[in-house]
Amino acid sequence: MKILIVTDAYFPQVNGVVRTLNETGKKLEAMGHEVEYLNPQLFFTVPMPKYNEIRLSVNIWPRVSHLIKKINPSAIHIATEGPLGFMARRYCLKNNLKFTTSFHTRFDKYMKLYLPWVPEKLSQKFLSNFHNKAEKILVTTESMKKELIQIGVDESKMVVWTRGADHGSFKNPKKINLEYKRPIWIYVGRVAIEKNIRAFLNLKLEGTKLLVGKGPAKKDFDQFTLKYNLKLKTIEKLKKEFPDAHFLGEKTNGELASYFTSSDVFVFPSKTDTFAIVICESLSCGTPVAAFPVPGPKDIFKDSEINCLDEDLEKSAMKALKVEREKCLEYSKNFTWDKTAEIFINNISPN
């Protein structure tokens, strides 16, 4: 089939949505399908307020319509609820075309953090209405499925769509000599409010804390500053507040895999991620994971012997430090992009 994936999240962004769509597309092409992406690179874009790394397409209508007609896909998958996703959905409904969607991000929770004056029920209503018109809705985990039922997403249409980590440099990561005091606790991801960074930085742990990633507009937003309208702190100020932590900036592919495999524990403090591919990537490098027992982490680890999740993140970190790396490597084999692509193609809705 010729499959069109419509996404507002695309390169050069580095995140789980982009990784999922790219790796799925490569596997689909290996199966013999043709994959096209309707993405922001095809449009004039402006930076998203407070999150400049995300570009919003603005000259989208009627260009979205013309591009879909030109591509003439057998099946359409709408991956995001942004401007491109919204217009593609509108085109499909207007022309009686079937389409599927996928749920990657709890934007209702993000809105609550960044724009607390926007009623949470309003953003939840938008999300449920957006997805309920699809033939199938691909969601990350069983836990997320249960949460989405609570905000009005149609249970009968939801299908759990897992993730992988077995790609490129994560298959055979190269160990490097990190000249820091051990144990080395590493965080990988955006330095942003929704990632709950301070829960990691405030941990009383022996050794060294490394942070790999960059933040939206180089700002560290936290709930306290938003609630009381205080001056937002930059990453530079955050560095001064936590002088013992090392902010290393963004790392990708082989370099990122090397940092994972050379660290002792990956600490994942987020409570808002819908899956967290980065956890699977850590495990594929043999690095144990400390995290909260929330949707995403608890679905990945379930009742496995390497499950170190705890409501007390410090206790989780200490438990993870004792986990054998070989057990992490073995467990990571449960998450493959082949399986991800198989679920996708089995639930697509051709026209």
Tab-separated table of C-alpha atoms in Angstrom, residues 4-331:
chain	number	residue	atom	x	y	z
A	4	LEU	CA	0.483	8.629	4.194
A	5	ILE	CA	1.551	9.572	7.706
A	6	VAL	CA	0.508	13.073	8.718
A	7	THR	CA	2.586	14.512	11.546
A	8	ASP	CA	3.289	17.913	13.088
A	9	ALA	CA	6.313	16.362	14.839
A	10	TYR	CA	9.209	15.726	12.482
A	11	PHE	CA	12.944	16.189	11.997
A	12	PRO	CA	15.010	18.015	13.189
A	13	GLN	CA	13.038	17.423	16.402
A	14	VAL	CA	14.462	14.667	18.583
A	15	ASN	CA	11.686	12.973	20.538
A	16	GLY	CA	9.724	9.761	20.898
A	17	VAL	CA	7.057	10.709	18.357
A	18	VAL	CA	9.577	11.400	15.599
A	19	ARG	CA	11.554	8.258	16.473
A	20	THR	CA	8.409	6.102	16.407
A	21	LEU	CA	7.148	7.388	13.066
A	22	ASN	CA	10.565	7.201	11.419
A	23	GLU	CA	11.393	3.677	12.619
A	24	THR	CA	7.870	2.435	11.808
A	25	GLY	CA	8.133	3.930	8.329
A	26	LYS	CA	11.446	2.175	7.655
A	27	LYS	CA	10.002	-1.170	8.727
A	28	LEU	CA	6.892	-0.653	6.575
A	29	GLU	CA	9.090	0.084	3.561
A	30	ALA	CA	11.055	-3.087	4.281
A	31	MET	CA	7.725	-4.947	4.098
A	32	GLY	CA	7.181	-3.552	0.608
A	33	HIS	CA	4.877	-0.627	1.385
A	34	GLU	CA	5.407	2.935	0.184
A	35	VAL	CA	5.427	5.551	2.955
A	36	GLU	CA	4.985	9.308	2.540
A	37	TYR	CA	5.121	11.904	5.322
A	38	LEU	CA	3.062	15.074	5.317
A	39	ASN	CA	5.208	17.101	7.726
A	40	PRO	CA	6.210	20.670	8.670
A	41	GLN	CA	9.188	20.668	6.269
A	42	LEU	CA	6.656	21.090	3.451
A	43	PHE	CA	5.209	24.299	4.932
A	44	PHE	CA	6.120	27.698	6.265
A	45	THR	CA	6.469	27.340	10.038
A	46	VAL	CA	6.724	29.477	13.157
A	47	PRO	CA	8.113	28.423	16.541
A	48	MET	CA	5.592	27.242	19.093
A	49	PRO	CA	5.331	29.756	21.971
A	50	LYS	CA	7.386	28.624	24.997
A	51	TYR	CA	8.630	25.611	23.017
A	52	ASN	CA	10.666	26.958	20.118
A	53	GLU	CA	12.065	23.608	18.964
A	54	ILE	CA	8.532	22.669	17.841
A	55	ARG	CA	7.579	24.352	14.578
A	56	LEU	CA	3.914	25.005	13.775
A	57	SER	CA	2.824	24.984	10.133
A	58	VAL	CA	0.803	28.056	9.180
A	59	ASN	CA	0.141	28.070	5.395
A	60	ILE	CA	-1.711	24.792	5.558
A	61	TRP	CA	-5.041	25.284	3.778
A	62	PRO	CA	-5.667	24.454	0.957
A	63	ARG	CA	-2.108	23.088	0.601
A	64	VAL	CA	-2.863	20.066	2.840
A	65	SER	CA	-5.776	19.158	0.579
A	66	HIS	CA	-3.684	19.512	-2.590
A	67	LEU	CA	-0.846	17.389	-1.188
A	68	ILE	CA	-3.140	14.572	-0.088
A	69	LYS	CA	-4.759	14.528	-3.530
A	70	LYS	CA	-1.343	14.513	-5.206
A	71	ILE	CA	-0.008	11.678	-3.045
A	72	ASN	CA	-3.264	9.732	-3.463
A	73	PRO	CA	-2.568	7.339	-0.576
A	74	SER	CA	-4.179	3.946	-0.034
A	75	ALA	CA	-4.364	4.665	3.699
A	76	ILE	CA	-4.013	7.749	5.879
A	77	HIS	CA	-2.654	7.832	9.416
A	78	ILE	CA	-2.846	11.054	11.427
A	79	ALA	CA	-0.207	10.994	14.170
A	80	THR	CA	-0.609	14.382	15.865
A	81	GLU	CA	-3.329	16.788	16.916
A	82	GLY	CA	-1.524	19.879	15.579
A	83	PRO	CA	-2.360	22.118	12.594
A	84	LEU	CA	-1.428	19.494	9.974
A	85	GLY	CA	-3.229	16.716	11.780
A	86	PHE	CA	-6.329	18.850	12.243
A	87	MET	CA	-6.498	19.856	8.576
A	88	ALA	CA	-5.847	16.317	7.334
A	89	ARG	CA	-8.638	15.069	9.613
A	90	ARG	CA	-10.945	17.751	8.228
A	91	TYR	CA	-10.082	16.725	4.660
A	92	CYS	CA	-10.791	13.055	5.388
A	93	LEU	CA	-14.134	13.766	7.029
A	94	LYS	CA	-15.179	16.103	4.207
A	95	ASN	CA	-14.313	13.513	1.559
A	96	ASN	CA	-15.588	10.432	3.448
A	97	LEU	CA	-12.100	8.937	3.721
A	98	LYS	CA	-11.176	6.468	6.434
A	99	PHE	CA	-8.197	7.327	8.629
A	100	THR	CA	-6.468	6.130	11.772
A	101	THR	CA	-4.855	8.190	14.509
A	102	SER	CA	-2.285	7.622	17.237
A	103	PHE	CA	-2.121	9.097	20.720
A	104	HIS	CA	1.443	10.057	21.678
A	105	THR	CA	1.201	12.992	24.084
A	106	ARG	CA	-1.040	14.006	26.983
A	107	PHE	CA	-1.454	17.572	25.786
A	108	ASP	CA	-4.201	18.108	28.364
A	109	LYS	CA	-1.617	17.577	31.124
A	110	TYR	CA	0.948	19.764	29.358
A	111	MET	CA	-1.609	22.549	29.000
A	112	LYS	CA	-2.305	22.348	32.713
A	113	LEU	CA	1.402	22.941	33.389
A	114	TYR	CA	2.137	25.603	30.782
A	115	LEU	CA	-1.264	27.355	30.601
A	116	PRO	CA	-2.958	26.647	33.943
A	117	TRP	CA	-5.810	29.078	33.192
A	118	VAL	CA	-7.069	26.851	30.329
A	119	PRO	CA	-9.729	24.439	31.695
A	120	GLU	CA	-8.389	20.873	31.617
A	121	LYS	CA	-11.815	19.554	30.598
A	122	LEU	CA	-11.684	21.724	27.478
A	123	SER	CA	-8.407	20.252	26.225
A	124	GLN	CA	-9.604	16.734	27.098
A	125	LYS	CA	-12.791	17.310	25.116
A	126	PHE	CA	-10.735	18.436	22.122
A	127	LEU	CA	-8.544	15.321	22.293
A	128	SER	CA	-11.452	12.889	22.553
A	129	ASN	CA	-13.359	14.564	19.712
A	130	PHE	CA	-10.245	14.596	17.540
A	131	HIS	CA	-9.558	10.877	17.879
A	132	ASN	CA	-13.068	9.429	18.081
A	133	LYS	CA	-13.708	10.054	14.373
A	134	ALA	CA	-10.870	7.652	13.454
A	135	GLU	CA	-11.400	4.024	12.462
A	136	LYS	CA	-8.704	2.939	14.927
A	137	ILE	CA	-6.805	4.831	17.625
A	138	LEU	CA	-3.306	3.530	18.361
A	139	VAL	CA	-2.316	4.138	22.003
A	140	THR	CA	0.961	3.421	23.741
A	141	THR	CA	-0.022	1.177	26.681
A	142	GLU	CA	-2.890	-0.499	28.526
A	143	SER	CA	-2.516	2.056	31.327
A	144	MET	CA	-2.840	4.909	28.855
A	145	LYS	CA	-5.883	3.231	27.321
A	146	LYS	CA	-7.589	3.225	30.729
A	147	GLU	CA	-6.725	6.904	31.272
A	148	LEU	CA	-8.063	7.887	27.853
A	149	ILE	CA	-11.363	6.106	28.492
A	150	GLN	CA	-11.767	8.453	31.452
A	151	ILE	CA	-11.495	11.539	29.225
A	152	GLY	CA	-13.978	10.223	26.653
A	153	VAL	CA	-11.865	8.419	24.049
A	154	ASP	CA	-13.792	5.532	22.448
A	155	GLU	CA	-12.612	2.303	24.093
A	156	SER	CA	-13.794	0.117	21.196
A	157	LYS	CA	-11.456	1.871	18.773
A	158	MET	CA	-8.265	1.840	20.836
A	159	VAL	CA	-5.430	-0.573	20.057
A	160	VAL	CA	-2.240	-0.823	22.123
A	161	TRP	CA	0.744	0.072	19.917
A	162	THR	CA	4.067	-0.814	21.530
A	163	ARG	CA	7.496	0.689	20.819
A	164	GLY	CA	10.988	-0.570	20.047
A	165	ALA	CA	14.614	0.284	20.735
A	166	ASP	CA	16.547	-2.077	18.488
A	167	HIS	CA	17.879	0.404	15.969
A	168	GLY	CA	21.234	1.694	14.774
A	169	SER	CA	23.857	2.358	17.400
A	170	PHE	CA	21.646	1.064	20.221
A	171	LYS	CA	22.294	-2.466	18.989
A	172	ASN	CA	26.030	-2.381	19.784
A	173	PRO	CA	26.802	0.697	21.900
A	174	LYS	CA	30.435	1.629	22.425
A	175	LYS	CA	31.500	2.140	26.035
A	176	ILE	CA	33.452	5.311	26.807
A	177	ASN	CA	35.417	6.434	29.843
A	178	LEU	CA	33.290	8.979	31.713
A	179	GLU	CA	35.690	10.663	34.106
A	180	TYR	CA	33.161	11.378	36.821
A	181	LYS	CA	32.756	10.055	40.329
A	182	ARG	CA	30.747	6.820	40.395
A	183	PRO	CA	27.983	5.864	40.455
A	184	ILE	CA	26.908	7.885	37.438
A	185	TRP	CA	23.195	8.722	37.359
A	186	ILE	CA	22.065	9.879	33.927
A	187	TYR	CA	18.925	11.660	32.766
A	188	VAL	CA	18.147	11.781	29.028
A	189	GLY	CA	15.345	13.915	27.623
A	190	ARG	CA	14.076	17.455	27.388
A	191	VAL	CA	14.927	19.797	30.224
A	192	ALA	CA	11.336	20.932	30.609
A	193	ILE	CA	8.522	21.216	33.126
A	194	GLU	CA	6.664	18.110	31.964
A	195	LYS	CA	9.764	15.956	32.537
A	196	ASN	CA	9.839	16.675	36.280
A	197	ILE	CA	13.597	17.401	36.178
A	198	ARG	CA	13.817	18.708	39.730
A	199	ALA	CA	12.737	15.360	41.146
A	200	PHE	CA	16.022	14.035	39.747
A	201	LEU	CA	18.212	17.011	40.638
A	202	ASN	CA	16.973	17.057	44.229
A	203	LEU	CA	17.860	13.416	44.910
A	204	LYS	CA	20.485	12.920	47.634
A	205	LEU	CA	22.701	10.429	45.828
A	206	GLU	CA	26.406	9.691	46.026
A	207	GLY	CA	28.245	10.003	42.731
A	208	THR	CA	27.520	12.214	39.725
A	209	LYS	CA	24.372	13.395	37.944
A	210	LEU	CA	24.488	13.864	34.175
A	211	LEU	CA	21.728	15.510	32.153
A	212	VAL	CA	21.599	14.932	28.399
A	213	GLY	CA	19.132	17.042	26.427
A	214	LYS	CA	18.035	20.583	25.810
A	215	GLY	CA	15.072	22.578	27.017
A	216	PRO	CA	12.315	24.575	25.292
A	217	ALA	CA	13.737	28.019	24.583
A	218	LYS	CA	16.432	27.190	27.171
A	219	LYS	CA	13.941	27.717	29.962
A	220	ASP	CA	13.375	25.539	33.004
A	221	PHE	CA	9.665	25.876	33.719
A	222	ASP	CA	8.388	24.514	37.018
A	223	GLN	CA	4.971	24.503	38.623
A	224	PHE	CA	6.032	26.836	41.431
A	225	THR	CA	7.180	29.646	39.125
A	226	LEU	CA	4.041	29.297	37.020
A	227	LYS	CA	1.680	29.249	39.977
A	228	TYR	CA	3.168	32.307	41.622
A	229	ASN	CA	4.132	34.116	38.417
A	230	LEU	CA	7.799	34.278	39.375
A	231	LYS	CA	10.609	34.970	36.910
A	232	LEU	CA	11.363	31.889	34.852
A	233	LYS	CA	14.785	30.402	35.447
A	234	THR	CA	17.142	29.669	32.588
A	235	ILE	CA	19.226	26.528	32.373
A	236	GLU	CA	22.233	28.674	33.259
A	237	LYS	CA	20.615	29.592	36.575
A	238	LEU	CA	19.646	25.977	37.092
A	239	LYS	CA	23.297	25.047	36.679
A	240	LYS	CA	24.187	27.494	39.444
A	241	GLU	CA	21.476	26.100	41.692
A	242	PHE	CA	22.765	22.545	41.174
A	243	PRO	CA	26.539	23.039	40.667
A	244	ASP	CA	27.320	19.341	41.094
A	245	ALA	CA	25.110	18.319	38.162
A	246	HIS	CA	26.563	18.230	34.649
A	247	PHE	CA	24.391	19.559	31.805
A	248	LEU	CA	25.827	18.020	28.637
A	249	GLY	CA	23.370	19.264	26.011
A	250	GLU	CA	21.854	17.126	23.278
A	251	LYS	CA	23.438	13.814	22.237
A	252	THR	CA	22.115	11.552	19.503
A	253	ASN	CA	22.540	8.073	18.055
A	254	GLY	CA	25.926	6.457	18.761
A	255	GLU	CA	27.070	9.166	21.148
A	256	LEU	CA	23.868	8.902	23.176
A	257	ALA	CA	24.107	5.107	23.263
A	258	SER	CA	27.671	5.420	24.544
A	259	TYR	CA	26.560	7.683	27.400
A	260	PHE	CA	23.839	5.213	28.332
A	261	THR	CA	26.099	2.175	28.351
A	262	SER	CA	28.810	4.037	30.261
A	263	SER	CA	26.482	5.198	33.064
A	264	ASP	CA	25.286	3.169	36.045
A	265	VAL	CA	21.580	4.072	36.260
A	266	PHE	CA	19.171	5.962	34.037
A	267	VAL	CA	16.842	8.056	36.195
A	268	PHE	CA	13.516	8.861	34.517
A	269	PRO	CA	11.514	11.296	36.698
A	270	SER	CA	8.680	12.086	34.260
A	271	LYS	CA	5.085	11.397	35.224
A	272	THR	CA	3.501	12.587	31.963
A	273	ASP	CA	5.085	10.462	29.206
A	274	THR	CA	2.741	8.042	27.469
A	275	PHE	CA	5.414	5.387	26.865
A	276	ALA	CA	9.062	6.564	27.108
A	277	ILE	CA	11.086	4.961	24.316
A	278	VAL	CA	14.136	6.310	26.091
A	279	ILE	CA	13.603	3.661	28.819
A	280	CYS	CA	13.804	0.894	26.201
A	281	GLU	CA	16.909	2.517	24.729
A	282	SER	CA	18.534	2.548	28.156
A	283	LEU	CA	17.729	-1.131	28.690
A	284	SER	CA	19.097	-2.003	25.247
A	285	CYS	CA	22.407	-0.519	26.418
A	286	GLY	CA	22.268	-2.637	29.588
A	287	THR	CA	21.569	0.332	31.849
A	288	PRO	CA	18.990	-0.230	34.628
A	289	VAL	CA	16.214	2.296	35.112
A	290	ALA	CA	14.814	4.190	38.099
A	291	ALA	CA	11.363	5.733	37.677
A	292	PHE	CA	7.974	6.321	39.238
A	293	PRO	CA	5.253	3.629	38.885
A	294	VAL	CA	3.203	5.620	36.364
A	295	PRO	CA	1.801	4.847	32.877
A	296	GLY	CA	4.691	4.138	30.572
A	297	PRO	CA	7.294	2.801	33.019
A	298	LYS	CA	4.894	0.430	34.774
A	299	ASP	CA	3.684	-0.914	31.403
A	300	ILE	CA	7.234	-1.478	30.213
A	301	PHE	CA	8.463	-3.269	33.339
A	302	LYS	CA	5.232	-4.932	34.544
A	303	ASP	CA	6.216	-7.635	37.062
A	304	SER	CA	9.696	-8.287	35.633
A	305	GLU	CA	12.651	-8.934	37.935
A	306	ILE	CA	14.314	-5.695	36.777
A	307	ASN	CA	11.310	-3.613	37.882
A	308	CYS	CA	12.721	-0.994	40.279
A	309	LEU	CA	9.811	1.448	40.182
A	310	ASP	CA	8.970	3.213	43.429
A	311	GLU	CA	6.925	6.214	44.567
A	312	ASP	CA	10.175	7.292	46.251
A	313	LEU	CA	12.510	8.018	43.327
A	314	GLU	CA	15.597	7.776	45.522
A	315	LYS	CA	14.630	4.265	46.622
A	316	SER	CA	14.008	3.372	42.985
A	317	ALA	CA	17.494	4.622	42.072
A	318	MET	CA	19.166	2.583	44.801
A	319	LYS	CA	17.272	-0.554	43.746
A	320	ALA	CA	18.250	-0.008	40.109
A	321	LEU	CA	21.920	0.259	41.075
A	322	LYS	CA	21.816	-3.400	42.128
A	323	VAL	CA	20.285	-4.719	38.880
A	324	GLU	CA	22.503	-6.839	36.612
A	325	ARG	CA	23.118	-5.229	33.230
A	326	GLU	CA	22.749	-8.535	31.378
A	327	LYS	CA	19.188	-8.834	32.655
A	328	CYS	CA	18.405	-5.384	31.221
A	329	LEU	CA	19.850	-6.373	27.849
A	330	GLU	CA	17.765	-9.535	27.782
A	331	TYR	CA	14.562	-7.757	28.771
